[in-house]
XYZ file of C-alpha atoms in Angstrom:
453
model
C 0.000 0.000 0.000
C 0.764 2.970 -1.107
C 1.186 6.040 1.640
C -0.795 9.257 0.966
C 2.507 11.195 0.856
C 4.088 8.668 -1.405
C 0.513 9.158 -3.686
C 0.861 12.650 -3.896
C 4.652 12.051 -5.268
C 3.252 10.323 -7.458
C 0.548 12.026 -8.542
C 2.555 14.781 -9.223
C 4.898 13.329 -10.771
C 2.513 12.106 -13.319
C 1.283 15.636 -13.564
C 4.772 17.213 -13.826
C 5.654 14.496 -17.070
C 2.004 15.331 -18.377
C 2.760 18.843 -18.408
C 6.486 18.467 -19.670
C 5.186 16.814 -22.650
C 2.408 18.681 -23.289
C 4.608 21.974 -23.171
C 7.278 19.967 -25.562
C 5.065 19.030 -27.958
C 3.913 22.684 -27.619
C 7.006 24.151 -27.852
C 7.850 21.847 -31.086
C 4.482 22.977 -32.494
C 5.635 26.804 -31.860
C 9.109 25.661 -33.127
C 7.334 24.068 -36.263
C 5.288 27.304 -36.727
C 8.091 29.632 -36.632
C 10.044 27.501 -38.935
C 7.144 27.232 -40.960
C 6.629 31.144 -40.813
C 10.501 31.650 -41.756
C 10.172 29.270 -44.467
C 7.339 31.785 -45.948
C 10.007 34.322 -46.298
C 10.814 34.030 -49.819
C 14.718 33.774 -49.917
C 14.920 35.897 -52.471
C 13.267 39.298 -50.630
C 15.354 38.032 -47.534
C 18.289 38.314 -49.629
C 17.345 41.753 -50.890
C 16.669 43.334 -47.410
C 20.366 42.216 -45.990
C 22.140 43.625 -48.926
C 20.349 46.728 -48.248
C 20.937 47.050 -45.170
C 24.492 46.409 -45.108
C 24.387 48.754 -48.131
C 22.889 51.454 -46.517
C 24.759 50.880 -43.773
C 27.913 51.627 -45.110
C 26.613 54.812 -47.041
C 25.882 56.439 -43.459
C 29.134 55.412 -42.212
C 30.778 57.279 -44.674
C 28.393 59.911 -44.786
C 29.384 60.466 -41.419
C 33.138 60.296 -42.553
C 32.440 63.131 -44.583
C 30.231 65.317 -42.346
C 33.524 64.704 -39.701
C 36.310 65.891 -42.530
C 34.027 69.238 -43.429
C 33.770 70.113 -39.534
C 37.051 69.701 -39.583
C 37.595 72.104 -42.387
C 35.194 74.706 -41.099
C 37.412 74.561 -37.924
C 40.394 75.096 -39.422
C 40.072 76.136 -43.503
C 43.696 74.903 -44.904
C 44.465 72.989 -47.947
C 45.234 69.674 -45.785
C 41.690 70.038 -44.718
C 40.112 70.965 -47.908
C 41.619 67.805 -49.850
C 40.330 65.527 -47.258
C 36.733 66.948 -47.187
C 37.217 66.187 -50.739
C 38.214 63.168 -50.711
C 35.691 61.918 -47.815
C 32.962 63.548 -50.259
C 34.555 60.899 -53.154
C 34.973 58.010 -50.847
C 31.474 58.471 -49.845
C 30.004 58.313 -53.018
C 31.704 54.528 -53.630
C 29.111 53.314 -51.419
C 26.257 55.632 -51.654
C 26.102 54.685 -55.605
C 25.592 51.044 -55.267
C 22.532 52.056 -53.117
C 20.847 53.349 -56.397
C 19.910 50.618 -57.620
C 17.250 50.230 -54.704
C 15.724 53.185 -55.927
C 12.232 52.757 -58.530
C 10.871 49.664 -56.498
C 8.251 51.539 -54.198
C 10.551 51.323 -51.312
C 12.103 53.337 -48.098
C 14.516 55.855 -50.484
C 11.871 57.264 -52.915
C 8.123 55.829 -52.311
C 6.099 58.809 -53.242
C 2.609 57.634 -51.482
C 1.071 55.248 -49.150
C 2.725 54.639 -45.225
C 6.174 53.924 -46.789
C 6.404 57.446 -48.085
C 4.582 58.930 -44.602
C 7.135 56.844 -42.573
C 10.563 57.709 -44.499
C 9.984 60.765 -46.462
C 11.036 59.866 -49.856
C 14.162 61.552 -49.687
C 15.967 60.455 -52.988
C 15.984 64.427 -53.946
C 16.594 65.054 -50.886
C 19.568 63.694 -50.922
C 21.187 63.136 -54.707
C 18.991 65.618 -56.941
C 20.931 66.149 -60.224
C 21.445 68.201 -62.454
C 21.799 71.125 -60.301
C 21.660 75.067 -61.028
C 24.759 75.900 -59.022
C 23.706 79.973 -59.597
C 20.982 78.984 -56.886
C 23.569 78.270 -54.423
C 26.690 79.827 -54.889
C 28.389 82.366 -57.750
C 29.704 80.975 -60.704
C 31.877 82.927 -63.412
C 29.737 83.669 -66.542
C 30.572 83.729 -69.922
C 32.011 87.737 -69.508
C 34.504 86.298 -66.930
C 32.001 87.952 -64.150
C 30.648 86.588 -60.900
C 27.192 85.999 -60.340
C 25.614 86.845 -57.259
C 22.087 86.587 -56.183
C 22.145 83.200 -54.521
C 22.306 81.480 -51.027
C 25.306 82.467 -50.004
C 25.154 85.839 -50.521
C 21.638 86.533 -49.424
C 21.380 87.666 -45.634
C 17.671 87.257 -45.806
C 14.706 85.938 -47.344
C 15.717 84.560 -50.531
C 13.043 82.993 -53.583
C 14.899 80.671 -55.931
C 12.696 81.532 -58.690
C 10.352 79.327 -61.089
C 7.059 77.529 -61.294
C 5.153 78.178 -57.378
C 8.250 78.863 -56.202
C 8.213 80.180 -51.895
C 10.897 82.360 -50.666
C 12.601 80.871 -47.357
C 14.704 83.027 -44.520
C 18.023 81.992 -45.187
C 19.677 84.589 -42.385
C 20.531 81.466 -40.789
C 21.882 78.771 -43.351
C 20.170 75.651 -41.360
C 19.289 72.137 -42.720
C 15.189 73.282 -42.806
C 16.235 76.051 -44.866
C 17.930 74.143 -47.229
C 15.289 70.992 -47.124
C 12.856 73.801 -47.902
C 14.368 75.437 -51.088
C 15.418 72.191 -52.173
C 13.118 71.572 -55.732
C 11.125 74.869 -54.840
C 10.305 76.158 -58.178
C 11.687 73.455 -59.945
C 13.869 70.294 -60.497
C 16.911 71.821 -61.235
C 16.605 74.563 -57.506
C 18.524 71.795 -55.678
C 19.696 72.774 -52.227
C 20.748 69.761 -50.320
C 22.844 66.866 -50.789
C 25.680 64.975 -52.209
C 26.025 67.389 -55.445
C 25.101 70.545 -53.232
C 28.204 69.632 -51.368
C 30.257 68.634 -54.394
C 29.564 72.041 -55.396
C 30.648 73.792 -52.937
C 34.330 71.828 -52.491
C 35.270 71.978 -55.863
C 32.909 74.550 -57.699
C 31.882 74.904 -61.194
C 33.464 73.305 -64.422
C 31.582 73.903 -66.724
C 31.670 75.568 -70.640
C 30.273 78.711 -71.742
C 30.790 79.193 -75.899
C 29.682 75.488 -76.450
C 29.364 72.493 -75.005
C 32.801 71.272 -75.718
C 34.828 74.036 -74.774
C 35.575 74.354 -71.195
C 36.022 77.983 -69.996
C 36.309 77.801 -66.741
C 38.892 74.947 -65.544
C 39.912 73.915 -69.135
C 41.931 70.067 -69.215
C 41.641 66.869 -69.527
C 41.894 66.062 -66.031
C 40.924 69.258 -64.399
C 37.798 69.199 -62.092
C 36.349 72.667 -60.529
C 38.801 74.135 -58.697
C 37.783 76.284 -56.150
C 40.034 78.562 -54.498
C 40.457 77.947 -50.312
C 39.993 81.960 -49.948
C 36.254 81.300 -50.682
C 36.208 79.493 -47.227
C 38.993 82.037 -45.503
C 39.451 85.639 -46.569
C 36.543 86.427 -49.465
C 33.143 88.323 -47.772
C 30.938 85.029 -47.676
C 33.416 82.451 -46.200
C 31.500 82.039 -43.108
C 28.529 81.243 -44.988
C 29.869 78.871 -47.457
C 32.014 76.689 -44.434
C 27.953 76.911 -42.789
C 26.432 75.542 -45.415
C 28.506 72.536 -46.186
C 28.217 71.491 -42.587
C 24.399 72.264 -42.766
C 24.582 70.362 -45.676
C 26.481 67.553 -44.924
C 24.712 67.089 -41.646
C 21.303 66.836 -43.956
C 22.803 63.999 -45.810
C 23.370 61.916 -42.422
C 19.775 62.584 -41.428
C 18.611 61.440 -44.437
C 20.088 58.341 -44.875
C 19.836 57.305 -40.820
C 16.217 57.556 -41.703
C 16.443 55.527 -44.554
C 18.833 52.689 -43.623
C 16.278 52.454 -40.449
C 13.571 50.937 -42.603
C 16.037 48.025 -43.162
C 17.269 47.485 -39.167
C 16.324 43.746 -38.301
C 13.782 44.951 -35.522
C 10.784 46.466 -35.670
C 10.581 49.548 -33.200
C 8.420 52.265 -34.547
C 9.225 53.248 -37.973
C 12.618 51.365 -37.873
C 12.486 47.523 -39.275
C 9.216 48.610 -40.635
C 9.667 48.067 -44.125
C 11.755 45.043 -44.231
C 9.555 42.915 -41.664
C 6.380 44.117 -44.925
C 8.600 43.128 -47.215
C 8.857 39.388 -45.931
C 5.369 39.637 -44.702
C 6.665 39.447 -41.053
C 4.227 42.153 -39.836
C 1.328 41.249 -37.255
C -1.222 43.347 -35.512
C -1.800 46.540 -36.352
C 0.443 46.600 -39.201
C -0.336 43.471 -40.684
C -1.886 45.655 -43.324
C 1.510 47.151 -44.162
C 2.475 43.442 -45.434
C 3.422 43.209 -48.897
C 2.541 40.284 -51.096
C 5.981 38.703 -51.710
C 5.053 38.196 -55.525
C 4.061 42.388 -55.547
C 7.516 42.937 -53.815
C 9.702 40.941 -56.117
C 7.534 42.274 -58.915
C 8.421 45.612 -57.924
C 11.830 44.832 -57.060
C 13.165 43.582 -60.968
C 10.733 46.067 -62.501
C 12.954 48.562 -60.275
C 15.985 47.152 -61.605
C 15.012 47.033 -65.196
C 14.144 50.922 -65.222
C 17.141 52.306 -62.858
C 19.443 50.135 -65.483
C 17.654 51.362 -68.678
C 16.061 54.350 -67.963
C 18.085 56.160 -65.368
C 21.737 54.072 -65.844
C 22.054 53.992 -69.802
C 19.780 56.823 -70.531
C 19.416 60.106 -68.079
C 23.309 59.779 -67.000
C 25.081 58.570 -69.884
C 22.846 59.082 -73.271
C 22.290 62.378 -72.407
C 25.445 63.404 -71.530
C 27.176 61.802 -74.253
C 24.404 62.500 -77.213
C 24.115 66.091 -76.848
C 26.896 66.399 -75.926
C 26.586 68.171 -72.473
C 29.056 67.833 -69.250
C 26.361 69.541 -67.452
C 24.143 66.819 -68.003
C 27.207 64.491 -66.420
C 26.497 63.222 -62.885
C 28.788 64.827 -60.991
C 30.298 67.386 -63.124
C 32.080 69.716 -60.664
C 33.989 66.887 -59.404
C 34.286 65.086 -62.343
C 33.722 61.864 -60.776
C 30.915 60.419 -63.116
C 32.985 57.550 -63.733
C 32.648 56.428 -60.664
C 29.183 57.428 -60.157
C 29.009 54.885 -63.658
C 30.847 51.991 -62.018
C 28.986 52.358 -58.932
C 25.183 52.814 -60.146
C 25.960 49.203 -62.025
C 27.819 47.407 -59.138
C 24.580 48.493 -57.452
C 22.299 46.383 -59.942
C 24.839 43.521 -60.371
C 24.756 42.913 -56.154
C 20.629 42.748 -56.263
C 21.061 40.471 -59.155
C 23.783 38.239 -58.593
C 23.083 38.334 -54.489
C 26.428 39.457 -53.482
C 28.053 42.720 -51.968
C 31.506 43.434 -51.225
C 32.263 40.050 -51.974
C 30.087 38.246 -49.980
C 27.239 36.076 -51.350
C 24.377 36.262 -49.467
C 21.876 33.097 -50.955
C 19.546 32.840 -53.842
C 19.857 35.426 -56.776
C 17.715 36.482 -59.343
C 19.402 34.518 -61.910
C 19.237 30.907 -60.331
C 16.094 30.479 -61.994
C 17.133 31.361 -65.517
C 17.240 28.574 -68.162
C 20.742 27.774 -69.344
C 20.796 29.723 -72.412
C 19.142 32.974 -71.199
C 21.307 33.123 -68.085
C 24.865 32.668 -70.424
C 23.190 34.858 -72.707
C 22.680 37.791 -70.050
C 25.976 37.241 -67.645
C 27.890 37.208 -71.776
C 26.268 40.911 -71.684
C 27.245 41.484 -68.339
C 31.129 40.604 -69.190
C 30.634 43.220 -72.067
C 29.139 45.795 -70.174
C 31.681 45.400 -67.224
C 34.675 45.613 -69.678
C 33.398 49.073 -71.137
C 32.951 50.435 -67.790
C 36.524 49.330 -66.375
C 37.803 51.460 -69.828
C 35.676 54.279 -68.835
C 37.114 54.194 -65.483
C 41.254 53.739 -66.396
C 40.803 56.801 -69.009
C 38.927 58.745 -66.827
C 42.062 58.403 -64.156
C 44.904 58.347 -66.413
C 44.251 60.391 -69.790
C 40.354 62.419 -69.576
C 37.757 62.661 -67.260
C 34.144 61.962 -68.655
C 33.458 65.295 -69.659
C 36.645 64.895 -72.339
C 35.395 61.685 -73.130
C 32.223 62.466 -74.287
C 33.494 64.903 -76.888
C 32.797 63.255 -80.512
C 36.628 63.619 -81.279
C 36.739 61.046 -78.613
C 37.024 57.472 -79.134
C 35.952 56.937 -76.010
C 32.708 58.390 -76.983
C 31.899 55.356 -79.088
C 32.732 53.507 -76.449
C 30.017 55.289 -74.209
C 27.083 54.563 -76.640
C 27.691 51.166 -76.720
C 27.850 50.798 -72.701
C 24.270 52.507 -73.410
C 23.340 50.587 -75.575
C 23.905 47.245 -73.749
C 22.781 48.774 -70.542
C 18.918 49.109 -71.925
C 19.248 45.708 -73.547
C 20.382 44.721 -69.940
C 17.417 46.627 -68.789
C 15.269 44.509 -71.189
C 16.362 41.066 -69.908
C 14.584 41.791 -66.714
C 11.566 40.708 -68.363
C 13.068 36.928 -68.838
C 14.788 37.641 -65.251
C 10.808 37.860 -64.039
C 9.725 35.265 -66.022
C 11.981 32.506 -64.375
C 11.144 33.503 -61.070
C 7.224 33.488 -62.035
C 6.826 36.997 -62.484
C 5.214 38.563 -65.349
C 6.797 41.697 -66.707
C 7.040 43.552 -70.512
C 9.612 46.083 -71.599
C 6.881 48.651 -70.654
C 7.366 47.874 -67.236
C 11.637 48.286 -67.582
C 11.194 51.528 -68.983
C 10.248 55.049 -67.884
C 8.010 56.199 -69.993
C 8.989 60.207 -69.131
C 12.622 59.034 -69.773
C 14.120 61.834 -72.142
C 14.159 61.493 -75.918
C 17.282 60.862 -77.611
């Protein structure tokens, strides 16, 4: 016979091992369901978010590099100081570029509508709005040899860029909301803020005046604007011009904390947001937000297709090299548009091929090609990437981009093929879709307010 204390035991032992396995099996069916959940994630948009955000990641970093170097500068305004503001403001642009190519897919950097745009702002003009109309900013020489004045800089007031609806803004203070402010007021080209308001304001203008192939201003081969260090020390506005580039360059880092926050791995307010919708990892009250993971990666290579095609082979190089117009280079004051070239495709070839600094990250885009249309498209790639490593060794050794878009350049030949292929590039995002079940036509790789050549 059993004792009553003995029974208890018992008892509760038999309790203790029903309740042990009934929380194990529950805790393997939670394990189960989170695996199961996770396994939802297509790989593919996983992919995506963690090359974004270690893309992103790196652009603040050095954005924060460069705001460093220019408070350096304002402290003390010498030529050691002014070369490495300059060269923060290039090294920064290495990884800023390859975030491009996450631009035109409805997403954190330039959503215009619905709670992506509410939550980050699309601040894509914000922060790399090109061309620019440097007069809005600072003087330039005209074609008499004359400053210009009425801009920015030399207003101690309220000052009204001009154009279409445009508002006039207090700019006694130079601050970052007076600059976010006149930024596109009155029109595309009134840019205020960002990467090529800065570039501006290191190196200042290069740019021709008789026509577009004669440089007036800082004529050679391998000169870039060359502004003088007594802007920043001795002339009347020096003050104002080291202001703004730390006003400036201060913008930039808020910008882009904001938008490499919608790819952190936790949700906490606005941060995480977008890539927990992008997997469809939202519950609660934002389970709305989710995005349909066929949408997303619809959205995604559509993205791809138009930033190659449209924006890649046709706003930064066509135009430039077709007219042919150095203004209409990306970053024409520096004359680094090379590297804004090499960058903007490195960009698309990491979303594509699922890589990034060296590192593969899983499942690309092109694992689901047949044989023949993925040798036919990395073939195109090889071609593409051979152009742009000429355009880059001429561009440091014997031209810059502005001298090789000239006619009486054989580099300019050159450029129109790397078009060329780029928008056939652009193209093969429809077979790209296609193998990953996605249905796409050339209409949806290409912008259809892309300019005319």
């Amino acid at each position: 016979m059993i004792n009553f204390t003995k029974k208890v035991l018992v008892s509760l032992s038999v309790v203790t091992a029903l309740a042990l396995s009934a929380n194990a099996a529950s805790n393997t069916e939670h394990l189960n369901s989170t695996k199961s959940e996770l396994v939802k994630v297509n790989p593919l948009l996983d992919v995506y978010a963690n090359i974004a955000y270690a893309n992103y990641g790196d652009a603040l970093k050095d954005a924060k590099s460069l705001k460093t170097a220019i408070d350096t500068f304002a402290k003390e305004a010498n030529e050691k100081n002014f070369e490495n503001a300059k060269k923060a403001w290039l090294k920064s642009r290495e990884s800023y570029g390859q975030t491009e190519a996450f631009r035109l897919s409805n997403g954190p950097i330039d959503a215009e509508d619905n709670w992506i745009a509410e939550a980050y702002g699309a601040l894509e003009g914000q922060i790399n709005a090109w061309p620019l109309d440097e007069n809005m900013i600072d003087y330039t020489i005209d074609a008499k040899g004359e400053k210009t004045s009425g801009n920015i800089i030399d207003t101690a007031g309220v000052f009204n860029p001009g154009g279409e609806g445009s508002s006039a803004i207090d700019v006694t203070n130079i601050t970052v909301d007076a600059i976010a402010s006149l930024n596109e007021n009155g029109g595309d080209a009134n840019v205020a803020s960002g990467y090529h308001a800065v570039e501006f304001l290191l190196w200042g203008q290069d740019q021709d005046y008789s026509n577009f192939l004669k440089d007036g201003v800082t004529p050679g081969a391998m000169s870039a604007g060359a502004r003088p260090l007594s802007d920043f020390t001795s002339e009347k506005n020096a003050k104002r011009r080291l202001a703004y580039l730390q006003v400036a360059s201060q913008k930039i880092v808020n910008d882009l904390e904001l938008v490499a926050s919608a790819w952190e791995k936790n949700v906490e307010g606005t941060k995480g947001l977008y890539q927990a919708a992008l997997k469809g990892q939202l519950k609660g009250e934002n389970a709305s937000k989710n995005i349909d993971s066929s949408e997303a990666l619809k959205q995604i290579i559509a993205g791809l297709g138009v930033f190659v095609k449209s924006e890649l082979a046709n706003e930064r190089i066509a135009v430039a090299v077709l007219t042919p117009s150095e203004e209409d280079e990306h970053s024409c004051f520096s004359d680094n548009t090379h590297r804004d070239i090499a960058n903007n495709y490195l960009g698309f070839k990491n979303i594509l091929t699922a890589t990034y600094n060296g590192k593969k990250y899983g499942k690309s885009l092109l694992d689901a090609l047949d044989k023949e249309t993925k040798t036919r498209i990395e073939k195109l790639m090889t071609s593409i990437e051979k152009k742009i490593a000429n355009i880059d060794e001429v561009a440091r050794t014997k031209e810059h981009f502005d001298y090789q878009i000239r006619e009486t350049s054989p580099q300019s030949k050159v450029i129109v093929k790397l078009k060329n292929e780029l928008r056939k590039l652009g193209d093969e995002m429809v077979h790209v879709a296609k193998a990953n079940k996605i249905n796409l036509s050339t209409d949806d790789v290409t912008d259809p307010e892309e300019t005319k050549i």
